[in-house]
Short mmCIF file of C-alpha atoms in Angstrom, two decimals:
data_model
loop_
_atom_site.label_atom_id
_atom_site.label_comp_id
_atom_site.label_asym_id
_atom_site.label_seq_id
_atom_site.Cartn_x
_atom_site.Cartn_y
_atom_site.Cartn_z
CA MET A 29 125.23 124.05 36.21
CA ALA A 30 124.01 126.01 39.26
CA GLU A 31 121.18 123.49 39.75
CA GLY A 32 123.67 120.60 39.65
CA GLN A 33 125.92 122.31 42.20
CA ASN A 34 122.92 122.87 44.47
CA GLN A 35 122.02 119.16 44.28
CA ASP A 36 125.65 118.26 45.08
CA ARG A 37 125.54 120.53 48.15
CA LYS A 38 122.27 118.91 49.29
CA ALA A 39 123.79 115.48 48.88
CA GLN A 40 126.88 116.56 50.83
CA ASN A 41 124.70 118.08 53.56
CA GLY A 42 122.66 114.88 53.81
CA LYS A 43 125.84 112.81 54.04
CA GLY A 44 127.23 115.22 56.61
CA GLN A 45 124.09 115.00 58.73
CA GLU A 46 124.27 111.20 58.59
CA GLN A 47 127.91 111.30 59.68
CA ASP A 48 127.03 113.71 62.52
CA LEU A 49 124.24 111.39 63.68
CA ASN A 50 126.54 108.38 63.61
CA GLN A 51 129.11 110.30 65.63
CA LEU A 52 126.49 111.28 68.23
CA LEU A 53 125.32 107.68 68.53
CA LYS A 54 128.95 106.59 68.93
CA VAL A 55 129.47 109.12 71.73
CA ARG A 56 126.46 107.75 73.62
CA ARG A 57 127.85 104.24 73.48
CA GLU A 58 131.24 105.49 74.62
CA LYS A 59 129.57 107.19 77.59
CA LEU A 60 127.87 103.92 78.50
CA ALA A 61 131.16 102.02 78.22
CA ALA A 62 132.87 104.56 80.51
CA LEU A 63 130.09 104.22 83.08
CA GLN A 64 130.37 100.44 83.00
CA GLU A 65 134.16 100.57 83.41
CA ALA A 66 133.68 102.89 86.42
CA GLY A 67 131.25 100.44 88.03
CA LYS A 68 128.23 102.70 87.34
CA ASP A 69 126.37 100.54 84.80
CA PRO A 70 122.78 101.91 84.78
CA PHE A 71 121.43 98.61 83.45
CA GLN A 72 122.47 96.90 86.69
CA ILE A 73 119.96 98.99 88.68
CA THR A 74 116.78 96.99 89.27
CA LYS A 75 114.43 99.46 90.99
CA TYR A 76 113.88 103.03 92.12
CA ASP A 77 111.34 103.99 94.77
CA VAL A 78 109.17 106.80 93.37
CA THR A 79 107.17 108.84 95.90
CA HIS A 80 105.50 111.39 93.62
CA HIS A 81 104.67 112.15 89.98
CA SER A 82 105.05 115.52 88.26
CA THR A 83 101.41 116.60 88.20
CA GLU A 84 100.90 115.47 91.80
CA ILE A 85 103.70 117.83 92.89
CA LYS A 86 102.28 120.73 90.90
CA GLU A 87 98.72 120.19 92.09
CA ASN A 88 99.77 119.89 95.75
CA PHE A 89 102.54 122.47 95.84
CA GLU A 90 101.35 124.23 98.99
CA SER A 91 101.54 121.08 101.09
CA LEU A 92 104.71 119.77 99.41
CA GLU A 93 106.80 122.98 99.35
CA GLY A 94 110.05 122.30 101.15
CA GLN A 95 109.35 118.57 101.31
CA SER A 96 111.66 115.92 99.87
CA VAL A 97 110.31 113.91 96.94
CA ARG A 98 111.62 111.16 94.67
CA ILE A 99 110.61 111.32 91.02
CA ALA A 100 111.66 109.31 87.99
CA GLY A 101 111.36 109.85 84.27
CA ARG A 102 113.03 110.77 81.01
CA ILE A 103 115.19 113.86 80.52
CA MET A 104 113.48 115.87 77.79
CA SER A 105 115.67 118.98 77.91
CA LYS A 106 118.82 120.09 79.70
CA ARG A 107 120.55 123.44 80.21
CA VAL A 108 124.02 123.41 81.76
CA MET A 109 125.20 126.76 83.12
CA GLY A 110 128.48 126.34 84.98
CA LYS A 111 127.82 125.47 88.60
CA ALA A 112 124.05 125.21 88.21
CA SER A 113 121.81 123.60 85.59
CA PHE A 114 118.18 122.87 84.76
CA CYS A 115 116.58 119.82 83.21
CA ASN A 116 113.03 118.76 82.46
CA ILE A 117 111.86 115.33 83.62
CA GLN A 118 108.89 113.67 81.87
CA ASP A 119 106.87 110.92 83.59
CA LEU A 120 103.48 109.33 82.89
CA PRO A 121 101.17 112.25 83.71
CA GLY A 122 103.37 115.18 82.64
CA ASN A 123 106.69 116.84 83.30
CA ILE A 124 108.48 118.96 85.88
CA GLN A 125 111.59 121.09 86.00
CA ALA A 126 114.57 120.09 88.15
CA TYR A 127 117.22 122.52 89.40
CA VAL A 128 120.62 120.84 89.65
CA ALA A 129 123.42 122.69 91.48
CA ARG A 130 126.98 121.48 92.07
CA ASP A 131 126.91 122.64 95.70
CA SER A 132 123.81 120.55 96.44
CA LEU A 133 124.76 117.50 94.41
CA GLY A 134 128.52 117.30 94.97
CA GLU A 135 131.48 117.70 92.61
CA GLU A 136 131.60 114.19 91.11
CA PRO A 137 127.81 113.61 90.86
CA TYR A 138 127.46 117.02 89.18
CA ALA A 139 130.14 116.09 86.65
CA ASP A 140 128.20 112.86 85.97
CA PHE A 141 124.99 114.86 85.54
CA LYS A 142 126.59 117.10 82.91
CA LYS A 143 127.38 114.01 80.84
CA LEU A 144 123.74 112.88 80.79
CA ASP A 145 121.87 113.07 77.47
CA VAL A 146 118.34 114.03 76.50
CA GLY A 147 116.44 110.74 76.47
CA ASP A 148 118.21 109.25 79.50
CA ILE A 149 115.96 107.94 82.27
CA VAL A 150 116.85 109.13 85.76
CA GLY A 151 115.67 108.98 89.34
CA LEU A 152 115.88 112.30 91.12
CA GLU A 153 115.51 113.16 94.80
CA GLY A 154 115.17 116.72 96.14
CA GLU A 155 113.03 119.42 97.72
CA VAL A 156 110.00 121.01 96.11
CA PHE A 157 110.31 124.78 95.56
CA LYS A 158 109.27 127.56 93.24
CA THR A 159 111.79 129.47 91.10
CA LYS A 160 111.97 133.28 90.89
CA THR A 161 109.92 133.07 87.71
CA GLY A 162 107.22 131.12 89.55
CA GLU A 163 107.85 127.65 88.08
CA ILE A 164 107.28 124.73 90.45
CA SER A 165 110.48 122.67 90.47
CA VAL A 166 112.52 120.11 92.38
CA HIS A 167 115.91 121.16 93.82
CA ALA A 168 117.98 118.02 93.26
CA SER A 169 120.09 116.53 96.02
CA LYS A 170 120.63 113.12 94.35
CA ILE A 171 120.40 111.90 90.75
CA VAL A 172 120.66 108.29 89.62
CA LEU A 173 120.96 107.24 85.99
CA LEU A 174 118.46 104.37 85.61
CA SER A 175 118.72 103.72 81.86
CA LYS A 176 121.04 105.10 79.19
CA SER A 177 119.35 106.12 75.94
CA LEU A 178 121.51 104.99 73.02
CA GLN A 179 119.26 106.54 70.38
CA ILE A 180 118.49 110.20 69.74
CA LEU A 181 114.94 111.50 70.16
CA PRO A 182 113.38 113.63 67.39
CA GLU A 183 114.24 117.31 67.65
CA LYS A 184 111.79 118.80 70.15
CA PHE A 185 110.74 121.89 68.16
CA HIS A 186 109.67 119.95 65.06
CA GLY A 187 108.55 116.89 67.01
CA LEU A 188 107.61 113.55 65.50
CA THR A 189 105.12 114.28 62.70
CA ASN A 190 105.66 111.53 60.11
CA THR A 191 102.55 109.41 60.58
CA ASP A 192 104.09 106.17 59.32
CA VAL A 193 107.02 106.51 61.74
CA ARG A 194 104.61 107.45 64.54
CA TYR A 195 102.58 104.27 64.05
CA ARG A 196 105.64 102.02 63.63
CA GLN A 197 107.49 103.54 66.59
CA ARG A 198 104.59 104.21 68.93
CA TYR A 199 107.03 104.25 71.87
CA THR A 200 108.72 107.34 70.40
CA ASP A 201 105.35 108.86 69.51
CA LEU A 202 104.21 108.52 73.13
CA ILE A 203 107.38 110.23 74.34
CA MET A 204 107.29 113.15 71.92
CA ASN A 205 103.55 113.84 71.56
CA GLY A 206 101.70 114.45 74.80
CA GLU A 207 98.28 114.39 73.14
CA VAL A 208 98.95 110.85 71.92
CA LYS A 209 99.63 109.67 75.45
CA ASP A 210 96.43 111.44 76.57
CA THR A 211 94.44 109.55 73.91
CA PHE A 212 95.58 106.17 75.15
CA VAL A 213 95.10 107.05 78.80
CA LYS A 214 91.55 108.10 77.87
CA ARG A 215 91.05 104.84 75.94
CA SER A 216 91.81 102.89 79.10
CA LYS A 217 89.37 105.03 81.07
CA ILE A 218 86.63 104.50 78.44
CA ILE A 219 86.91 100.72 78.69
CA SER A 220 87.00 100.91 82.49
CA ALA A 221 83.85 103.08 82.51
CA ILE A 222 82.03 100.63 80.21
CA ARG A 223 82.89 97.77 82.56
CA ARG A 224 81.65 99.72 85.60
CA TYR A 225 78.38 100.61 83.89
CA LEU A 226 77.61 97.05 82.78
CA GLU A 227 78.60 95.50 86.08
CA ASP A 228 76.25 97.93 87.83
CA GLN A 229 73.52 96.66 85.48
CA GLY A 230 74.14 93.08 86.58
CA PHE A 231 76.21 91.89 83.59
CA LEU A 232 78.93 89.23 83.94
CA GLU A 233 82.17 89.67 81.99
CA VAL A 234 83.18 86.40 80.28
CA GLU A 235 85.79 85.09 77.84
CA THR A 236 85.14 82.96 74.76
CA PRO A 237 87.47 81.25 72.22
CA MET A 238 89.50 83.16 69.65
CA LEU A 239 90.44 80.08 67.61
CA VAL A 240 87.26 78.52 66.27
CA SER A 241 86.25 75.90 63.73
CA ASN A 242 83.33 78.02 62.48
CA ALA A 243 83.80 81.80 62.40
CA GLY A 244 80.25 83.15 62.43
CA GLY A 245 78.20 85.98 63.82
CA ALA A 246 79.17 88.67 61.29
CA ALA A 247 79.57 89.27 57.57
CA ALA A 248 83.35 89.14 57.18
CA ARG A 249 86.15 87.00 55.77
CA PRO A 250 88.10 85.22 58.53
CA PHE A 251 91.82 84.63 58.85
CA GLU A 252 92.64 80.93 58.65
CA THR A 253 95.41 78.93 60.30
CA HIS A 254 96.29 75.32 61.15
CA TYR A 255 96.18 73.75 64.59
CA ASN A 256 99.13 71.34 64.53
CA SER A 257 98.25 69.31 67.64
CA LEU A 258 94.79 68.46 66.35
CA ASP A 259 95.77 68.52 62.66
CA GLU A 260 92.77 70.76 61.96
CA ASP A 261 92.27 73.99 60.07
CA VAL A 262 90.82 76.68 62.33
CA LYS A 263 89.88 80.33 62.01
CA LEU A 264 90.35 83.45 64.07
CA ARG A 265 87.00 84.69 65.32
CA ILE A 266 85.26 87.50 63.47
CA SER A 267 82.63 88.01 66.18
CA LEU A 268 81.82 87.11 69.78
CA GLU A 269 78.16 86.39 69.15
CA LEU A 270 77.58 82.67 68.83
CA TYR A 271 79.49 81.66 71.96
CA LEU A 272 77.90 84.39 74.08
CA LYS A 273 74.45 83.22 72.98
CA ARG A 274 75.38 79.70 74.09
CA LEU A 275 75.92 81.20 77.57
CA ILE A 276 72.44 82.76 77.49
CA VAL A 277 71.12 79.26 76.71
CA GLY A 278 73.10 78.03 79.70
CA GLY A 279 71.30 80.43 82.03
CA LEU A 280 73.81 83.31 82.34
CA GLU A 281 71.15 85.95 81.75
CA ARG A 282 73.40 88.99 81.23
CA VAL A 283 76.88 88.56 79.73
CA PHE A 284 79.42 90.72 77.96
CA GLU A 285 82.90 90.35 76.52
CA ILE A 286 85.48 92.91 75.42
CA GLY A 287 88.01 91.28 73.12
CA ARG A 288 89.96 91.24 69.92
CA VAL A 289 88.34 90.00 66.72
CA PHE A 290 89.99 89.51 63.35
CA ARG A 291 88.59 90.22 59.90
CA ASN A 292 90.53 89.63 56.71
CA GLU A 293 89.62 92.93 55.11
CA GLY A 294 91.22 96.17 53.94
CA LEU A 295 92.75 99.00 55.93
CA ASP A 296 91.33 102.52 55.99
CA THR A 297 90.53 105.30 58.46
CA ARG A 298 87.76 103.21 60.03
CA HIS A 299 88.97 99.62 59.59
CA ASN A 300 91.85 97.59 60.97
CA PRO A 301 91.85 93.81 60.49
CA GLU A 302 92.51 93.34 64.22
CA PHE A 303 90.21 95.42 66.40
CA THR A 304 88.41 95.52 69.73
CA LEU A 305 84.78 94.51 69.87
CA MET A 306 82.40 94.42 72.80
CA GLU A 307 79.28 92.30 72.63
CA LEU A 308 76.62 91.90 75.30
CA TYR A 309 73.48 89.78 75.54
CA GLN A 310 70.54 90.19 77.91
CA ALA A 311 67.79 87.64 78.34
CA TYR A 312 64.12 88.67 78.44
CA THR A 313 64.51 91.94 76.54
CA ASP A 314 64.47 93.05 72.89
CA TYR A 315 66.14 95.60 70.65
CA TYR A 316 64.25 98.45 72.28
CA GLY A 317 65.85 97.44 75.57
CA MET A 318 69.22 97.51 73.79
CA MET A 319 68.52 101.04 72.54
CA ASP A 320 67.82 102.26 76.05
CA LEU A 321 70.94 100.55 77.40
CA THR A 322 73.10 102.00 74.61
CA GLU A 323 71.84 105.54 75.03
CA ASN A 324 72.36 105.44 78.79
CA MET A 325 75.80 103.83 78.52
CA PHE A 326 77.09 106.36 75.97
CA ARG A 327 75.99 109.22 78.24
CA PHE A 328 77.55 107.57 81.30
CA VAL A 329 80.90 106.97 79.58
CA ALA A 330 81.03 110.49 78.10
CA ASN A 331 80.34 112.07 81.49
CA GLU A 332 82.84 109.80 83.28
CA VAL A 333 85.68 110.31 80.79
CA CYS A 334 85.02 113.74 79.22
CA GLY A 335 82.95 115.39 81.94
CA THR A 336 80.25 116.32 79.42
CA THR A 337 77.80 114.84 76.90
CA LEU A 338 78.64 117.52 74.31
CA ILE A 339 81.49 115.95 72.37
CA PRO A 340 83.50 117.85 69.73
CA TYR A 341 84.32 115.68 66.74
CA ALA A 342 85.79 116.70 63.37
CA GLY A 343 84.39 120.21 63.66
CA GLU A 344 80.91 119.05 64.73
CA MET A 345 79.43 119.12 68.23
CA ILE A 346 77.91 115.71 68.92
CA ASP A 347 75.12 115.87 71.51
CA LEU A 348 74.91 112.63 73.47
CA GLY A 349 72.67 114.25 76.07
CA LYS A 350 69.45 114.57 74.07
CA PRO A 351 67.30 111.57 73.02
CA PHE A 352 68.80 109.74 70.04
CA GLU A 353 66.73 109.92 66.85
CA ARG A 354 65.05 106.67 65.74
CA LEU A 355 64.46 105.94 62.03
CA THR A 356 63.58 102.74 60.20
CA MET A 357 65.72 101.94 57.17
CA VAL A 358 62.68 102.41 54.91
CA GLU A 359 61.97 105.84 56.48
CA ALA A 360 65.62 106.89 56.14
CA VAL A 361 65.86 105.90 52.47
CA LYS A 362 62.58 107.69 51.76
CA LYS A 363 63.85 110.80 53.56
CA TYR A 364 67.29 111.03 51.93
CA ALA A 365 66.87 109.19 48.59
CA GLY A 366 63.23 109.93 47.85
CA VAL A 367 62.41 106.25 47.32
CA ASP A 368 59.71 104.48 49.37
CA PHE A 369 60.52 100.77 49.49
CA ASP A 370 57.13 100.07 51.07
CA GLN A 371 55.74 100.88 47.63
CA ILE A 372 58.19 98.58 45.79
CA PRO A 373 56.56 95.16 45.44
CA ASP A 374 59.45 92.86 44.52
CA THR A 375 63.06 92.40 43.44
CA THR A 376 62.35 93.24 39.79
CA ALA A 377 60.89 96.62 40.76
CA ALA A 378 63.74 97.25 43.19
CA ARG A 379 66.34 96.60 40.49
CA LYS A 380 64.54 98.97 38.15
CA VAL A 381 64.67 101.80 40.71
CA ALA A 382 68.32 100.98 41.48
CA ASP A 383 69.16 101.31 37.77
CA GLU A 384 67.40 104.66 37.65
CA LYS A 385 69.26 105.94 40.75
CA GLY A 386 72.68 104.56 39.74
CA VAL A 387 72.88 102.06 42.59
CA HIS A 388 75.10 99.13 41.64
CA TYR A 389 73.91 95.67 42.67
CA GLU A 390 74.95 92.08 41.97
CA GLU A 391 72.91 89.33 40.36
CA ARG A 392 72.37 87.59 43.71
CA HIS A 393 70.92 90.70 45.34
CA VAL A 394 67.19 90.75 46.05
CA LYS A 395 64.90 93.57 47.21
CA GLY A 396 66.18 93.62 50.81
CA ASP A 397 69.80 93.74 49.69
CA ILE A 398 69.02 96.62 47.34
CA LEU A 399 67.30 98.58 50.12
CA ASN A 400 70.49 98.20 52.16
CA LEU A 401 72.56 99.41 49.20
CA PHE A 402 70.34 102.51 48.92
CA PHE A 403 70.91 103.19 52.60
CA GLU A 404 74.68 102.93 52.23
CA LYS A 405 74.77 105.22 49.20
CA PHE A 406 72.24 107.91 50.16
CA VAL A 407 71.75 107.91 53.92
CA GLU A 408 74.83 107.05 56.02
CA GLU A 409 76.70 110.33 55.48
CA HIS A 410 73.73 112.38 56.74
CA LEU A 411 73.49 110.69 60.15
CA ILE A 412 75.74 113.08 62.08
CA GLN A 413 73.89 113.29 65.39
CA PRO A 414 73.22 110.00 67.23
CA THR A 415 70.60 108.05 65.25
CA PHE A 416 69.24 104.56 65.74
CA LEU A 417 68.72 103.11 62.24
CA MET A 418 66.11 100.38 62.72
CA ASP A 419 64.33 97.46 61.05
CA HIS A 420 66.72 96.07 58.45
CA PRO A 421 65.66 93.66 55.68
CA VAL A 422 65.91 90.00 56.66
CA GLU A 423 68.35 89.27 53.82
CA VAL A 424 71.16 91.21 55.54
CA SER A 425 70.35 90.01 59.07
CA PRO A 426 70.74 86.21 59.30
CA LEU A 427 70.74 86.02 63.12
CA THR A 428 67.89 88.40 63.91
CA LYS A 429 64.26 87.89 64.91
CA ARG A 430 61.69 88.90 62.30
CA LYS A 431 59.18 91.67 62.98
CA PRO A 432 55.85 89.90 63.60
CA ASP A 433 53.89 92.47 61.59
CA LYS A 434 56.49 92.84 58.76
CA PRO A 435 58.26 89.47 58.32
CA ASP A 436 60.46 90.79 55.49
CA TYR A 437 62.17 92.96 58.11
CA VAL A 438 63.87 92.20 61.42
CA GLU A 439 64.13 93.74 64.87
CA ARG A 440 67.60 95.20 64.41
CA PHE A 441 69.23 98.58 64.78
CA GLU A 442 72.57 100.21 64.12
CA LEU A 443 73.64 103.37 65.93
CA PHE A 444 75.16 105.96 63.61
CA ILE A 445 77.17 108.99 64.75
CA TYR A 446 79.02 111.26 62.30
CA GLY A 447 77.96 108.95 59.47
CA ARG A 448 79.64 105.96 61.09
CA GLU A 449 78.20 102.77 62.48
CA MET A 450 78.95 102.68 66.22
CA CYS A 451 77.10 99.50 67.15
CA ASN A 452 74.79 96.81 65.80
CA ALA A 453 71.95 95.24 67.80
CA TYR A 454 69.19 92.66 67.46
CA SER A 455 66.24 91.08 69.05
CA GLU A 456 68.07 87.78 68.78
CA LEU A 457 66.67 84.96 66.69
CA ASN A 458 65.90 82.07 69.05
CA ASP A 459 63.85 79.88 66.71
CA PRO A 460 66.18 76.99 65.72
CA ILE A 461 64.05 76.02 62.69
CA ASP A 462 64.12 79.56 61.28
CA GLN A 463 67.84 79.83 62.14
CA ARG A 464 68.62 76.67 60.13
CA GLU A 465 66.81 78.14 57.11
CA ARG A 466 68.80 81.38 57.50
CA PHE A 467 72.05 79.39 57.57
CA LYS A 468 70.96 77.61 54.39
CA ALA A 469 70.42 80.97 52.72
CA GLN A 470 73.90 82.05 53.87
CA GLU A 471 75.41 78.86 52.47
CA ALA A 472 73.73 79.59 49.14
CA ALA A 473 75.15 83.14 49.18
CA LEU A 474 78.60 81.72 49.93
CA ALA A 475 78.30 79.34 47.00
CA ALA A 476 77.24 82.29 44.81
CA GLY A 477 80.47 84.13 45.62
CA ASP A 478 79.76 86.02 48.85
CA GLU A 479 83.01 85.41 50.78
CA GLU A 480 81.57 87.12 53.88
CA ALA A 481 78.55 84.82 54.24
CA ASN A 482 78.19 82.57 57.29
CA THR A 483 78.29 78.77 57.28
CA THR A 484 76.02 76.46 59.28
CA ASP A 485 77.05 76.00 62.91
CA GLU A 486 75.48 72.74 64.05
CA ASP A 487 76.48 73.10 67.70
CA PHE A 488 74.92 76.56 67.85
CA LEU A 489 71.73 75.14 66.34
CA ASN A 490 71.79 72.41 68.98
CA ALA A 491 72.06 75.08 71.67
CA LEU A 492 69.02 76.88 70.24
CA GLU A 493 67.11 73.59 70.25
CA ILE A 494 67.88 73.27 73.97
CA GLY A 495 66.09 76.61 74.24
CA MET A 496 67.17 80.27 74.34
CA PRO A 497 64.88 82.84 75.99
CA PRO A 498 63.89 86.06 74.20
CA THR A 499 67.15 87.99 74.15
CA GLY A 500 68.51 91.37 73.15
CA GLY A 501 72.10 91.53 71.91
CA ILE A 502 74.48 94.20 70.71
CA GLY A 503 78.02 94.65 69.40
CA TYR A 504 80.05 97.83 69.89
CA GLY A 505 83.18 98.86 68.00
CA ILE A 506 85.28 100.04 70.93
CA ASP A 507 87.87 101.68 68.68
CA ARG A 508 85.24 103.87 67.00
CA LEU A 509 83.86 104.94 70.38
CA VAL A 510 87.39 105.91 71.43
CA MET A 511 87.80 107.83 68.16
CA LEU A 512 84.62 109.77 68.94
CA LEU A 513 85.50 110.62 72.55
CA THR A 514 89.10 111.62 71.73
CA ASP A 515 88.31 113.51 68.48
CA SER A 516 90.63 111.19 66.54
CA PRO A 517 90.19 111.10 62.74
CA ALA A 518 91.54 107.58 62.08
CA ILE A 519 91.35 104.21 63.79
CA ARG A 520 95.15 103.97 63.72
CA ASP A 521 95.25 106.97 66.07
CA VAL A 522 93.50 104.97 68.80
CA LEU A 523 95.32 101.64 68.32
CA LEU A 524 98.66 101.48 70.10
CA PHE A 525 100.09 99.19 67.42
CA PRO A 526 97.96 99.34 64.24
CA THR A 527 98.41 96.88 61.39
CA LEU A 528 101.03 98.10 58.90
CA LYS A 529 102.69 96.60 55.86
CA SER A 530 106.06 95.16 56.77
CA LEU A 531 109.11 97.13 55.70
CA GLY A 532 111.31 95.40 53.21
#
């Protein structure tokens, strides 16, 4: 009986809280209606001239003390104490306290101020001063309501912690959680630093199609749609590669693109079906040149954005300042799995070792595929510090130049940090005859059930027949780099609007 009564009380409390919330929302709308009737509709205001931001005032207090400033932002807290009040105004870089007195503001404007709610957006003009407790503040002489908030922000002490709500309502997340705003400001700075570095190296930024007839350049399932005007089925790109290589053929010797790509795959802490990829291609270099460029660029970006090459991530200290380790895939599997694939003669022997080690493979998999499966199972998680994993089997690298001395392997590397692939690079295949054979092998894999296999791109083959110089190319997952430099555990934490299942 007592348990039932307790449940009834909880239900009544929940209903009461809902009624209280509805009443508060009603009051806000009534306040807006009263303002509109009085000719003070905030939504009729089109601009407000801001002279300073919060952090600028705090950092330059000595020169601004006693000076008049105009700030704008959202009221995050408010304390009304008779003839004088305080409120906290939040803008892009931070927040600042405002002192609001009736004698300075005037009788009617002060009465209007007292009716303002937490969440309202205001413009405030006044003099910079320091309170008796030493807090830098603005003594308000004028306040203008710029936008009335008709919703109620999460309670400040508990904040906004529900991750699903945070991702769905990123606008509220940015308001309530300062570290989230910092992450996305840093994301913008990371991309800006990458652009500066590459432009200084002579690279041109270009743009290539997102809607394509042949989505190639990576092992992934594309999204498909229909182009009504042409009455053709098209795909969203999964990679930037094949069009950028066409530009190398055309004589643009150093090109890069930062753009969205789309892969019809699952969602987890490291994958979102819509993500930001950067690819670059440089004529007359190889994958060793791409290693040097990558190492130097990571150091440059870390120094520019974080001020250091020692990066804390998930409890580890990642050292981007020392030379990155270089391991071939065969060496890595030998080191961490105890299996030397140089001593395995063929697919039959590889399958036998896989059975012994509990590595699952499919009927279509040959020796090179099985080596890659060993790497994924035994090696990836150990590559915490920056490591270039080199020389992949040709079976998993359809667009890469073979190693002249080991034709079963290719001149390719992936950079791993904290057990995660950060980028993927090749000495690009520029032999059109070999490339056609690779496409045939991919078509066979597709027919055998590999939904991520490439299909033959005849126009790309034509471009290669025109002639592409020796070229180094690389693709970077921008979101994973942002995760690393902001110590973010999940890709959704660095995407402003991550992919989520629709409600209802």
